[in-house]
XYZ file of C-alpha atoms in Angstrom:
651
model
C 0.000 0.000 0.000
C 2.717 2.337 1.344
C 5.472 1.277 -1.570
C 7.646 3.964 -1.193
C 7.777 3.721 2.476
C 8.322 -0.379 2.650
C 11.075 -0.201 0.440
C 13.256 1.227 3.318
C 12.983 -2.237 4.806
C 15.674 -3.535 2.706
C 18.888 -1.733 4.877
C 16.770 -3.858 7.691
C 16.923 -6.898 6.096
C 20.902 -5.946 4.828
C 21.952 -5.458 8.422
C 20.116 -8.456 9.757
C 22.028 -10.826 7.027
C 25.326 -9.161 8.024
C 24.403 -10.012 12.004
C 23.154 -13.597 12.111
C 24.939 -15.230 9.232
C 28.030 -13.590 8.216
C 30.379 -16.818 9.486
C 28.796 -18.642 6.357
C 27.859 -16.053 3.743
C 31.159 -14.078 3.850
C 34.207 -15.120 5.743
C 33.614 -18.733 6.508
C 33.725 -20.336 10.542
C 37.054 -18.994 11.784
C 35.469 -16.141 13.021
C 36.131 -12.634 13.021
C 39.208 -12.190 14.384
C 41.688 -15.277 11.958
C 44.156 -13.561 10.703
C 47.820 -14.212 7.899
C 50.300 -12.098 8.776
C 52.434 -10.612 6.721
C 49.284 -10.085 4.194
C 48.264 -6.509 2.984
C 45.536 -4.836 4.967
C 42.853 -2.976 3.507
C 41.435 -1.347 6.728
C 41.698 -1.311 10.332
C 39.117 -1.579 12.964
C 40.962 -0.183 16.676
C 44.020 -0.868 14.998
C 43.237 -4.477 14.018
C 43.661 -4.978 10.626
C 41.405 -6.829 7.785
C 43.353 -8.838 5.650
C 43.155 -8.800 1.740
C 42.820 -12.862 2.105
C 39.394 -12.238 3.981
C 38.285 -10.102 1.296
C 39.221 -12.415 -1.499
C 37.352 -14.541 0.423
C 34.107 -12.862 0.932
C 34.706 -11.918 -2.623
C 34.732 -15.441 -3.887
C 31.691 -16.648 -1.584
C 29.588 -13.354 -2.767
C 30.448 -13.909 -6.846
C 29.564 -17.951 -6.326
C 26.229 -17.197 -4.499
C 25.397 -15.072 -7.536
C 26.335 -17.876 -9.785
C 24.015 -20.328 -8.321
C 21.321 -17.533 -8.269
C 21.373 -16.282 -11.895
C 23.140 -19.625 -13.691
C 23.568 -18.972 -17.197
C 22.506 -15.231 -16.847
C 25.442 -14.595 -14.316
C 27.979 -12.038 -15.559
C 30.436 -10.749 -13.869
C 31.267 -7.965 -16.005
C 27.881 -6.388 -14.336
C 27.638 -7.511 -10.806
C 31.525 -7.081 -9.960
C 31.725 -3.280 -9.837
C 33.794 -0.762 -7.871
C 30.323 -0.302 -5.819
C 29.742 -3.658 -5.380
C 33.074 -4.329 -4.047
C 33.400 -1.050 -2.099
C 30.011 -2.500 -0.167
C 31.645 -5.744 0.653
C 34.505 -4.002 2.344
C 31.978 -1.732 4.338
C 30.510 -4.959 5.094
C 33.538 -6.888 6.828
C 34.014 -3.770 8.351
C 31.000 -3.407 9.988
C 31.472 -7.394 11.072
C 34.514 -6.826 12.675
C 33.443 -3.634 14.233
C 30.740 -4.958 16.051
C 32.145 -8.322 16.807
C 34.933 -5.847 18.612
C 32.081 -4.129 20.710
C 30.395 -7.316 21.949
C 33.669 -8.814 22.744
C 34.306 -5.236 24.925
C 31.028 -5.163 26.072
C 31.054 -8.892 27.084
C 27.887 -9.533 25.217
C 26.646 -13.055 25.807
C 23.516 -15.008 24.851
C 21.639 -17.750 27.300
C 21.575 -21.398 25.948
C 18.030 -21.139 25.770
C 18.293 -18.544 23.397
C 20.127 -20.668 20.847
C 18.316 -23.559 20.812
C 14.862 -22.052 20.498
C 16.916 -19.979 17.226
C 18.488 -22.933 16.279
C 14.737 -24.559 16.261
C 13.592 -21.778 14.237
C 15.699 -22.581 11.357
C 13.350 -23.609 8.271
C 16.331 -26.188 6.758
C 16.240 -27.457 10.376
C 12.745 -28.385 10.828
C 10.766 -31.683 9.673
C 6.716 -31.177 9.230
C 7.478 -27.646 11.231
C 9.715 -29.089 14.075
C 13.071 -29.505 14.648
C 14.485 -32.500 13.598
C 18.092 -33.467 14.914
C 18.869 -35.715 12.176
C 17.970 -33.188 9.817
C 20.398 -30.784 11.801
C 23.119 -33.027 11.582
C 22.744 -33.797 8.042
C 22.249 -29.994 7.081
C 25.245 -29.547 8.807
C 27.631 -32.488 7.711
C 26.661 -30.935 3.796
C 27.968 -27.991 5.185
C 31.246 -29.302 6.318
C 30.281 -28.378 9.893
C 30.497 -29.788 13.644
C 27.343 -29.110 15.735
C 30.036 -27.579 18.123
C 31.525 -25.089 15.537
C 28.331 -24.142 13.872
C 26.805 -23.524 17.602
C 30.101 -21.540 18.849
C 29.778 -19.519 15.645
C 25.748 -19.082 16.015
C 26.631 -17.859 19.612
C 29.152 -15.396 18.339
C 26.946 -13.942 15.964
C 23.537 -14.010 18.055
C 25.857 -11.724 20.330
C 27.050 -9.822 18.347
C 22.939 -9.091 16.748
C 22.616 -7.238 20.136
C 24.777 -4.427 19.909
C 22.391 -3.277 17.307
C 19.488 -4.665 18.700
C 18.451 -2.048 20.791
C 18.641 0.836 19.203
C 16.005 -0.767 16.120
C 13.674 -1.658 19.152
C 13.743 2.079 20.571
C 13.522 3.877 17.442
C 9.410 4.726 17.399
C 7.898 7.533 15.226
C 5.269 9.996 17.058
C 1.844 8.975 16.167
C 1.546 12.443 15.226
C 3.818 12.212 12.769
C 2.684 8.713 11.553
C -1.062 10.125 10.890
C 0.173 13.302 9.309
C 1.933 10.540 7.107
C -1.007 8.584 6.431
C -2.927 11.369 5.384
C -0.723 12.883 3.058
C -0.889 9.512 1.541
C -4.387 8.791 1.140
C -5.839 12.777 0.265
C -7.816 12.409 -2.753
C -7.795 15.292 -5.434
C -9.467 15.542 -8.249
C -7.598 16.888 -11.455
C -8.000 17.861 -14.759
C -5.374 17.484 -17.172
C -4.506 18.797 -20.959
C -2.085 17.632 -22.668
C 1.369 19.189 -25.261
C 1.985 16.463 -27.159
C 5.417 16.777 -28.904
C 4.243 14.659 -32.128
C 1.904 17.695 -32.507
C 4.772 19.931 -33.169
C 7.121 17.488 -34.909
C 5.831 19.303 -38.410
C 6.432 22.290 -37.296
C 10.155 22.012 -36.676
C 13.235 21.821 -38.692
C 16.822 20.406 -38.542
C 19.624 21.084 -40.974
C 22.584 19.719 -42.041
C 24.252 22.419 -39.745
C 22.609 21.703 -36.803
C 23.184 17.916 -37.688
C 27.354 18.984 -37.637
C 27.264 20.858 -34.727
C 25.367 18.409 -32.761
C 28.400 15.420 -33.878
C 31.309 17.867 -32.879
C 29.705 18.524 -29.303
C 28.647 14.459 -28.646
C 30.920 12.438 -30.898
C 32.673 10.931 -27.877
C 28.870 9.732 -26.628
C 28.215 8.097 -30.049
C 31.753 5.905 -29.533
C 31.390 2.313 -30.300
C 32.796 -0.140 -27.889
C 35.089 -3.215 -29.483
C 32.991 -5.609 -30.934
C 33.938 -8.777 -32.272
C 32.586 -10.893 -35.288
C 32.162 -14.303 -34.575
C 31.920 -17.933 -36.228
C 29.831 -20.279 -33.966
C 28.498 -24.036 -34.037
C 24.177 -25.008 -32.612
C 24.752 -28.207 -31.607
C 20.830 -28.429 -30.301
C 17.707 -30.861 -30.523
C 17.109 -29.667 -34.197
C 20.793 -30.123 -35.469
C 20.487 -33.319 -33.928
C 17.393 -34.667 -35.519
C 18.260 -33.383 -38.908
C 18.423 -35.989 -41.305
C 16.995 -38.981 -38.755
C 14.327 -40.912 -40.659
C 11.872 -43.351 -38.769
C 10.933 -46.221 -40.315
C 7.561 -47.401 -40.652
C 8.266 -51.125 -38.870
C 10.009 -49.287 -36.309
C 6.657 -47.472 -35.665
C 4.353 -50.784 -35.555
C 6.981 -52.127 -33.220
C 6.804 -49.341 -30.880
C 3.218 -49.283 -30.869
C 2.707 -53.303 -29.837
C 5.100 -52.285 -27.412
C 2.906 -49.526 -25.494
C -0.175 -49.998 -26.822
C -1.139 -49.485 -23.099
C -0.285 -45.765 -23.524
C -2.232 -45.201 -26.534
C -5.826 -46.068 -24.841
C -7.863 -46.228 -22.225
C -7.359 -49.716 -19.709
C -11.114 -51.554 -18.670
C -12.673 -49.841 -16.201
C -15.077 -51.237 -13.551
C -17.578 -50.359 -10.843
C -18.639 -51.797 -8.349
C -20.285 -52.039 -5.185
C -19.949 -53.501 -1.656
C -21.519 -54.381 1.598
C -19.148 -54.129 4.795
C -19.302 -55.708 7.854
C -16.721 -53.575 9.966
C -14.321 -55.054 11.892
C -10.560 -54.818 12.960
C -7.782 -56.981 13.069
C -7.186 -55.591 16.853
C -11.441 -56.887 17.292
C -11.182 -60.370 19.769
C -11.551 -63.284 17.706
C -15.214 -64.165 19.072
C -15.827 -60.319 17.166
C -14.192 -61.362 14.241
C -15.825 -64.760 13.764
C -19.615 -63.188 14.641
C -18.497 -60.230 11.856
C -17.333 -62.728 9.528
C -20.696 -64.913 9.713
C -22.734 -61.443 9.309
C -20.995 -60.970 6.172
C -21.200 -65.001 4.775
C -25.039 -64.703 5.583
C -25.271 -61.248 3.559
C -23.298 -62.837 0.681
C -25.623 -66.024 0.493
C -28.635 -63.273 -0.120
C -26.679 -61.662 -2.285
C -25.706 -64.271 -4.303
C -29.868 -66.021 -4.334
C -31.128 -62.227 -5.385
C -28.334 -60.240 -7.198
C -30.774 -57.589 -8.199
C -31.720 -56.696 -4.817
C -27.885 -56.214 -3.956
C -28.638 -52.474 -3.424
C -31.489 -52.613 -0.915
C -29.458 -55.064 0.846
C -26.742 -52.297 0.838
C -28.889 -50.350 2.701
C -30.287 -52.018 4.585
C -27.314 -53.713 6.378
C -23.325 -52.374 5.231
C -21.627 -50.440 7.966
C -19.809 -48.326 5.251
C -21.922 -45.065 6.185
C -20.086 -43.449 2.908
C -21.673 -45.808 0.714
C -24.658 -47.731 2.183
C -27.100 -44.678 1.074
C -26.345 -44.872 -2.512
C -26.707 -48.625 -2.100
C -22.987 -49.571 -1.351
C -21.739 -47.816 -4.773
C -18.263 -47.303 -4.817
C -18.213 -45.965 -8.342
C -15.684 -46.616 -11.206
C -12.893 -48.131 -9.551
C -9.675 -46.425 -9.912
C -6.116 -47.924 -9.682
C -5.173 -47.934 -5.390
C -8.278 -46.535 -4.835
C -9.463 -49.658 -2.985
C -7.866 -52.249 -0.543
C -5.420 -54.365 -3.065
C -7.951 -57.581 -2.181
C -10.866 -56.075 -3.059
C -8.847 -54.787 -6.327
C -8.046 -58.604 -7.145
C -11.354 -59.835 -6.355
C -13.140 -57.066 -8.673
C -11.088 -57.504 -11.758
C -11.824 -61.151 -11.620
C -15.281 -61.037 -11.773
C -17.923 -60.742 -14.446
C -20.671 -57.765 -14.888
C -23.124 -58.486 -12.172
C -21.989 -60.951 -10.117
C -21.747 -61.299 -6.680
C -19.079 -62.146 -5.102
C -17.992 -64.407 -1.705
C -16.626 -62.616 1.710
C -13.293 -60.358 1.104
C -11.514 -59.375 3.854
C -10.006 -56.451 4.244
C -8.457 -53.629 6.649
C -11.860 -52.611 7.682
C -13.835 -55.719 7.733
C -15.344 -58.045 5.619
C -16.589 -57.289 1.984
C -19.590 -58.387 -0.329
C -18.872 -57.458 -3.572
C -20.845 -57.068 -6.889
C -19.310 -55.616 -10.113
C -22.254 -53.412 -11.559
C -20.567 -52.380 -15.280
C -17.606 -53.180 -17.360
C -15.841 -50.715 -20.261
C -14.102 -52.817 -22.389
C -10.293 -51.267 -22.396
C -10.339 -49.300 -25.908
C -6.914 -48.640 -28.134
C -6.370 -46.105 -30.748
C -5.629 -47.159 -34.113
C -2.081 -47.136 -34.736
C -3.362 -44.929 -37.737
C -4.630 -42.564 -34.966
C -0.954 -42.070 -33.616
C 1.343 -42.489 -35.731
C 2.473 -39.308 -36.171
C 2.743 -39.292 -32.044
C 4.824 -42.247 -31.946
C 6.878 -41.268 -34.933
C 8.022 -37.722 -33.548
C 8.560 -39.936 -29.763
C 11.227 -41.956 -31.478
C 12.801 -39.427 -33.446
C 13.407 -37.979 -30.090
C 14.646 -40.800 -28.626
C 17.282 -41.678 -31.653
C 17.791 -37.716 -31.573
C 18.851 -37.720 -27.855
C 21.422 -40.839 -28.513
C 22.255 -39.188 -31.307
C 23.171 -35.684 -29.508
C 25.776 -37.513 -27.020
C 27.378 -39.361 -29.879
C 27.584 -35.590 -31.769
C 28.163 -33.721 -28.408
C 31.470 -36.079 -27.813
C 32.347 -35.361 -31.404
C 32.025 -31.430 -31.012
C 34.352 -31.729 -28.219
C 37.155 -33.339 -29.806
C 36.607 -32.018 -33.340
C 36.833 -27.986 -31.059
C 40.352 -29.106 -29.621
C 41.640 -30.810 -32.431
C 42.395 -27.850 -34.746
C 42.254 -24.868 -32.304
C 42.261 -21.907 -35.349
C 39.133 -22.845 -37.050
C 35.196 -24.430 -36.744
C 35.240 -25.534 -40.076
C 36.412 -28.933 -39.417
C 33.889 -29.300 -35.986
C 31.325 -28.523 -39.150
C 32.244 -30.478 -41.912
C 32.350 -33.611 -39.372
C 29.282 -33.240 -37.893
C 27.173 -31.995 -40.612
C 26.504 -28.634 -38.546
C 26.241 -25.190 -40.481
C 29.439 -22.647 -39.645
C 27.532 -19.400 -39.082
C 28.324 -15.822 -38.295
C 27.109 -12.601 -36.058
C 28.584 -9.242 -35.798
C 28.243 -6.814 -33.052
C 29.305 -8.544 -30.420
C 30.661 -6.757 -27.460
C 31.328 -6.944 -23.830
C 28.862 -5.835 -22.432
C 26.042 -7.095 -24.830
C 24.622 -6.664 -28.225
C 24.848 -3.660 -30.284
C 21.590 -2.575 -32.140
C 21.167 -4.253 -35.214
C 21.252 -1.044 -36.993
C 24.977 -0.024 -35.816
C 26.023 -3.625 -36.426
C 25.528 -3.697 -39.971
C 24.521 -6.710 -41.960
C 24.521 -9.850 -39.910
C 24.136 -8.324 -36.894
C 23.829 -10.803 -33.691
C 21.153 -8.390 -32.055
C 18.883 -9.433 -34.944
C 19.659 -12.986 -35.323
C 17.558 -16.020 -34.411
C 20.413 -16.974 -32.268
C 20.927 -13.289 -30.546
C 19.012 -15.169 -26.951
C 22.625 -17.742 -27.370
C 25.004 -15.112 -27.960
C 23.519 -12.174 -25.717
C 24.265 -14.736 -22.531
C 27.070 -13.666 -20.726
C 29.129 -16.832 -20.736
C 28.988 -16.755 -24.695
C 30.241 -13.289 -23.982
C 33.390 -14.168 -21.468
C 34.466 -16.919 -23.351
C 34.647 -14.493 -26.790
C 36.672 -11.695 -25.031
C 39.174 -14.589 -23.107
C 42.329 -13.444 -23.878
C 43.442 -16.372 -26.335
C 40.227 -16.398 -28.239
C 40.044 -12.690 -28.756
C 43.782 -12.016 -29.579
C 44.702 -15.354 -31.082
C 41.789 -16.050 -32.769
C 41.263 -19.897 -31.054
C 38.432 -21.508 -30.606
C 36.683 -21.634 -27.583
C 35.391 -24.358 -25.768
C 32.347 -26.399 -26.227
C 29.757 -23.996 -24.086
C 26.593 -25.969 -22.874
C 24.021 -23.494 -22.420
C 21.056 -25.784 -21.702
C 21.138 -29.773 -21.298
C 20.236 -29.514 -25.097
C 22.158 -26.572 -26.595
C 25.997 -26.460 -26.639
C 27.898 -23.735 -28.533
C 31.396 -23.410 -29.721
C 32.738 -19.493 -31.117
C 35.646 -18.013 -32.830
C 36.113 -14.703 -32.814
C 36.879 -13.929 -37.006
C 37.609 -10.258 -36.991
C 37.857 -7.831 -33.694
C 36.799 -4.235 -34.683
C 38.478 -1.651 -32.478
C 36.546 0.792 -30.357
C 35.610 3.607 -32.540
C 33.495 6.709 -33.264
C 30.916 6.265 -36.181
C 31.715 8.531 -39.461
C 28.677 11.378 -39.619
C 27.155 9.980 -42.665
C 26.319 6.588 -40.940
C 25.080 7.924 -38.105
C 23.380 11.693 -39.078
C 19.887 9.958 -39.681
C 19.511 8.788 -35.991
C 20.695 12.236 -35.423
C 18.582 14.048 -36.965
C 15.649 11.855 -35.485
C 16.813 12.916 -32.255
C 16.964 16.103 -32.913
C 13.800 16.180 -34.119
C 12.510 14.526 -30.853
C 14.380 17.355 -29.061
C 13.139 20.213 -30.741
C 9.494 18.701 -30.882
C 9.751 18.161 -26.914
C 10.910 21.923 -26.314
C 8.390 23.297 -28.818
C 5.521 21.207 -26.970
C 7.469 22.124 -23.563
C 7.130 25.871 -24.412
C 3.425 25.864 -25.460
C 2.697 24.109 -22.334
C 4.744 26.584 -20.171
C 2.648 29.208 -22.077
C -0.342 27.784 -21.393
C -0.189 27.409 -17.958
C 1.217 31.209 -17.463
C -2.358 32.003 -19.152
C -4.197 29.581 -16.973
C -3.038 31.091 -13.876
C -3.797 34.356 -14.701
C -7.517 33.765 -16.110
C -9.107 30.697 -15.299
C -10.607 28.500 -17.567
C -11.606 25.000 -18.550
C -11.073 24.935 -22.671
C -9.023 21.935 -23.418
C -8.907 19.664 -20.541
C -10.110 16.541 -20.443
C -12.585 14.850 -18.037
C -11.982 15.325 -14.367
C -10.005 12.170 -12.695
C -9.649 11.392 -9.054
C -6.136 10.395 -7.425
C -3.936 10.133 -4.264
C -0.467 9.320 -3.225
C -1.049 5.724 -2.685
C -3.306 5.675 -5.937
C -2.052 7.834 -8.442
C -3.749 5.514 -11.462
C -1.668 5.642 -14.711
C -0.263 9.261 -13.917
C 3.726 9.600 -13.957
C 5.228 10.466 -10.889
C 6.311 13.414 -11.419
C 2.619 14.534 -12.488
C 1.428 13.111 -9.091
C 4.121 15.112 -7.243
C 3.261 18.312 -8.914
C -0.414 17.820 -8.121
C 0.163 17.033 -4.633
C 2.217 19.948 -3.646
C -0.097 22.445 -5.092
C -1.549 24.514 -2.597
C -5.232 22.709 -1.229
C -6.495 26.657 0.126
C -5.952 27.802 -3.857
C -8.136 26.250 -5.906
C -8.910 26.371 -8.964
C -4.339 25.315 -9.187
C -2.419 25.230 -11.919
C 1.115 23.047 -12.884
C 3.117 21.671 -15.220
C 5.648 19.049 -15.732
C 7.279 17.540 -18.837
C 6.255 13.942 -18.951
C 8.678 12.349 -21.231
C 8.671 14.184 -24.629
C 5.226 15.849 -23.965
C 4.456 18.823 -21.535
C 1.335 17.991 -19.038
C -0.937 21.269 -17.499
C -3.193 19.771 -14.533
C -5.938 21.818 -12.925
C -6.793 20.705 -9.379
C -10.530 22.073 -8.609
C -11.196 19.428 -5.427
C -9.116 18.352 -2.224
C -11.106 15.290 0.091
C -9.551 14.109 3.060
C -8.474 10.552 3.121
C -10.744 8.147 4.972
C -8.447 6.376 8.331
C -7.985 2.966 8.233
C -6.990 1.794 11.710
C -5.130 -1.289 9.627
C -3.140 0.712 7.258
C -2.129 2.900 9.815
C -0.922 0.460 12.175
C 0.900 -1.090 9.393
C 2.693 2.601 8.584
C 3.526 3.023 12.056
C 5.571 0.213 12.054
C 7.106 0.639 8.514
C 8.163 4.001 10.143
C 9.452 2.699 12.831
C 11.451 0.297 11.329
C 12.988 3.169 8.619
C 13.842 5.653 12.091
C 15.632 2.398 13.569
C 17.350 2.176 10.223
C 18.370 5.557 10.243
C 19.688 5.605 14.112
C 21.752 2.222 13.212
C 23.374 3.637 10.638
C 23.667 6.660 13.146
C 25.146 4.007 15.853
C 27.435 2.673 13.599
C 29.074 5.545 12.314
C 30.169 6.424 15.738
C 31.267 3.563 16.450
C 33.366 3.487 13.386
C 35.026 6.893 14.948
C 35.243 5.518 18.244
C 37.022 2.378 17.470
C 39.392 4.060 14.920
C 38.355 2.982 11.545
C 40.211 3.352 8.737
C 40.039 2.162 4.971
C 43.858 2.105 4.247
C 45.190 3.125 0.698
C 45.572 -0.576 -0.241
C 42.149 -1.219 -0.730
C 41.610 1.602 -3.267
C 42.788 -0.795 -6.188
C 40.658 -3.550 -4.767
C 37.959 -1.831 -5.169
C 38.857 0.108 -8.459
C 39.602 -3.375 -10.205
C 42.702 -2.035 -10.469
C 44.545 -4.892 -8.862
C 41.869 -7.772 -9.041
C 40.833 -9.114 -6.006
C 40.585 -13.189 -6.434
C 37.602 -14.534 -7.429
């Protein structure tokens, strides 16, 4: 409801992560305070230093949990930035910092404490309660000792409390909070009128001057980053079944074979009388149920068509006896496996002797058959044909996949070999950077962004493996890639086009169209401005369209900025008048109505204690920072390289 205010929950969530699991997600169970001399040290926390070896480490750990996250969509190139790496340092820092002041402070936690938190744990927990075995287990994949993983949990459940307090203190006044709410739920109702910029598009002009003047200012901003061309082998499902032919006695074979599949088995229903009784009944019970039940069956049996009043009249089976003991079409498991036996064995309306059973003893009387039906093979042919083209197309991939491998490594310079020997097609993309794919109208002809295969080569493993060293600079091929359990890829890079900036003549028409957008979006912009200037000196209506209701927590399909301008206006002025650009076109709204929001008692409640939880936040942050001046902390030189990518950490 309150979006912009809940999303201040994530430096909550942040801090909590760094408190209760850091041993595991960052710098493994030594603890805090494991140290290699005679490494460099990238800061100091009251003169204790952190050791590049503990970053590389929390490095490593952070770059693999984003591998198993993303998979094939994991690139490096995008999550390992200065930032990111800059945050991880704050990040030990703040560890070590507060594992300093709970060691000071003598911070402790009871051993009730641990084992209810230890209980808590989801991974823990069988059917929602703690399960030792499970603990064990979790913790043997893990590499882990009860002891050490408790030590460590005790260490950083400790350490949680030097924060603790000050997010439990930290409370909004309720003044505040329903000044809050109702800013967010006041309703006003606008009226808006719109300066489109397409409107004006005719109406301006851009010459070839303009055109030059605009490429001398920006050329650097039109650069092209290096790009590669590549050669690349599909090996996939459809490379793979090219070519396979299935024969027609291969398709009669395989349909005597599972004819099963291509039908519907008989089906039967039945129904029953029951006598209850249980095997834990005394055997006098058992023996007076089990005569019951022969006497019922004799009846049965002399009067088959009266099997339903005798249903009845005298089964125990309170589910059934109503509907005169029908159990309806009998489904596989559905019944006890005797009474399964004893039904497919009989014929349409008999009766049948005593069953026994879990729950007693059983009349039985099967009440209609359907006959099992099968499809002509005509019928599915084309089913069972494309089933074991898939089938000779799956052995056939491994025998081709094995062959891609070797063929790859056996002449490292070119794919034409891997192609001629497996029958594959060589083909060819351009545009191919770094970072991604360049528009298909900068890459020219052939252009990856507009190939069938741009999903393959836009992933950022295709992407590494083209810019690797050896297969950019020596033109080698890579190695077989497998994408999906049914795609693999092998590239060569064929030609490497330096970074560059674009001649004018191949890139004025995308100038000019931007130019045009420009001057249609100032021309639009200027109207607007002009409009409104004539608005708020004489009112009027001409032009706007119907009137539309919004708030802060429901501002419809309006922009935010729109919503914004609206809600600042001032309520005691009305008819108001503003304006905002919203994207190329220029927006006048007229507010003519300001409602009070209605108090919901829920939502309220609910903003009080998103409030609360952004102040605690704040005063943690607060906390922290003087800590960080108390206990002397420094981010030495060393790490600016680190964190520059200057000098790669290891990862």
């Amino acid at each position: 409801m309150f979006e912009f205010i809940r999303t201040h929950r994530r430096w909550m969530q942040l801090i909590l992560l760094l408190l209760i699991v850091p041993s595991f997600a960052l710098v493994g169970v030594q603890g805090y305070t494991s140290f290699v001399n005679g490494e460099p040290e990238l800061a100091t926390v009251a003169g204790q230093g952190i050791k590049q070896s503990e970053f590389d480490a929390a490095h490593r750990n952070q770059l693999e949990q984003f591998r198993q996250r993303l998979g094939t969509q994991f690139d490096p190139a995008v999550l390992d930035t200065p930032a990111m790496r800059e945050q991880l340092l704050n990040q030990l820092i703040d560890q070590r910092l507060l594992a300093q002041v709970a060691l000071d402070n003598r911070f402790s936690v009871s051993d009730e404490t641990l084992r209810n938190t230890i209980a808590a744990i989801p991974q823990v927990q069988d059917d929602g309660r703690f399960s030792p075995e499970r603990y064990r287990q979790v913790l043997a994949a893990q590499g882990l000792s009860p002891t050490s993983f408790e030590n460590g949990l005790r260490r950083d459940l400790a350490v949680a409390r030097v924060l603790e307090p000050v997010g439990l203190s930290a409370h909004v006044p309720q003044i505040v909070v329903q000044d809050i709410e109702q800013a967010l739920t006041q309703k006003r109702t606008i009226q808006l009128r719109s300066f489109a910029a397409a409107d004006y598009r005719s109406k301006v002009t851009v010459t070839p001057q303009d055109i030059q003047a605009w490429y001398e200012a920006n050329k650097e901003s039109l650069r092209v980053p290096e790009q590669v061309q590549a050669q690349y082998l599909v090996l996939d499902e459809a490379a793979a079944t090219q070519g396979v032919e299935v024969k027609d006695e291969d398709i009669a074979s395989y349909y005597e074979q599972n004819k099963g599949r291509f039908g519907t088995p008989e089906q039967r229903r039945a129904s029953h009388i029951l006598i209850n009784s249980a095997a834990s009944d005394s055997a006098d019970a058992r023996k007076a149920a089990r005569a019951k039940a022969e006497d019922i069956a004799r009846q049965a049996a002399a009067n088959p068509a009266g099997f339903a009043e005798l249903a009845k009249k005298d089964s125990q089976d309170a589910g059934s006896a109503a509907q005169g003991g029908d159990l309806g079409w009998i489904a596989a498991n559905s019944v006890p496996p005797s009474l399964q036996q004893a039904i497919g064995g009989m014929a349409k309306d008999a009766v049948s002797g005593v069953i026994e059973s879990p729950f007693g003893f059983h009349v039985l009387k099967v009440t209609d058959i359907k006959p099992a039906q099968v499809k002509p093979l005509a019928e599915v042919k084309t089913q069972i044909a494309a089933e074991i083209r898939k089938q000779m197309a799956s052995a056939r991939f491994a025998e081709m996949a094995t062959k891609l491998q070797g063929a790859v490594y056996d002449q490292r310079d070119s794919l034409q070999p891997a192609a001629d020997a497996l029958g594959l097609k060589l083909r060819t993309a351009t545009g191919i950077t770094r970072a991604g794919l360049l528009p298909a109208d900068h890459a020219g002809a052939g252009s990856a962004a507009a190939s069938p295969d741009s999903a393959l080569l836009e992933n950022p493993r295709v992407r590494q493996a083209l810019f690797a060293a050896d297969v950019l600079r020596e033109k080698q091929n890579t190695g077989v890639i497998e994408l999906a359990p049914d795609t693999l890829l092998a590239l060569r890079v064929a030609v490497v086009e330096p970074s560059q900036i674009p001649p004018l003549d191949k890139v004025k028409d995308s100038i000019r169209a931007r130019l045009l957008d420009e001057h249609s979006a100032q021309a639009a912009r200027e109207a607007g401005e002009q409009a409104l200037k004539t608005l708020q000196a004489q009112d009027q209506t001409e032009g706007f369209a119907a009137p539309v209701t919004i708030s802060r927590q429901d501002p419809g399909n309006l922009p935010r900025n729109l919503v914004d301008a609206v809600m600042r206006m001032d309520a005691a002025k009305l008819p108001g008048y503003a304006g905002v650009a919203s994207g190329s076109d220029y927006v006048v709204a007229r507010l003519d109505k300001v409602e009070a929001g209605q108090p919901d008692e829920q939502a309220v409640s609910m903003l009080a204690r998103q409030l609360n939880g952004a102040w605690g936040e704040a005063e943690d942050q607060a906390v922290l920072k003087m800590l960080r001046e108390a206990y002397k902390v420094q981010i030495l030189p060393s790490a600016a390289p680190i964190i520059k990518g200057d000098q790669p950490a290891e990862g």
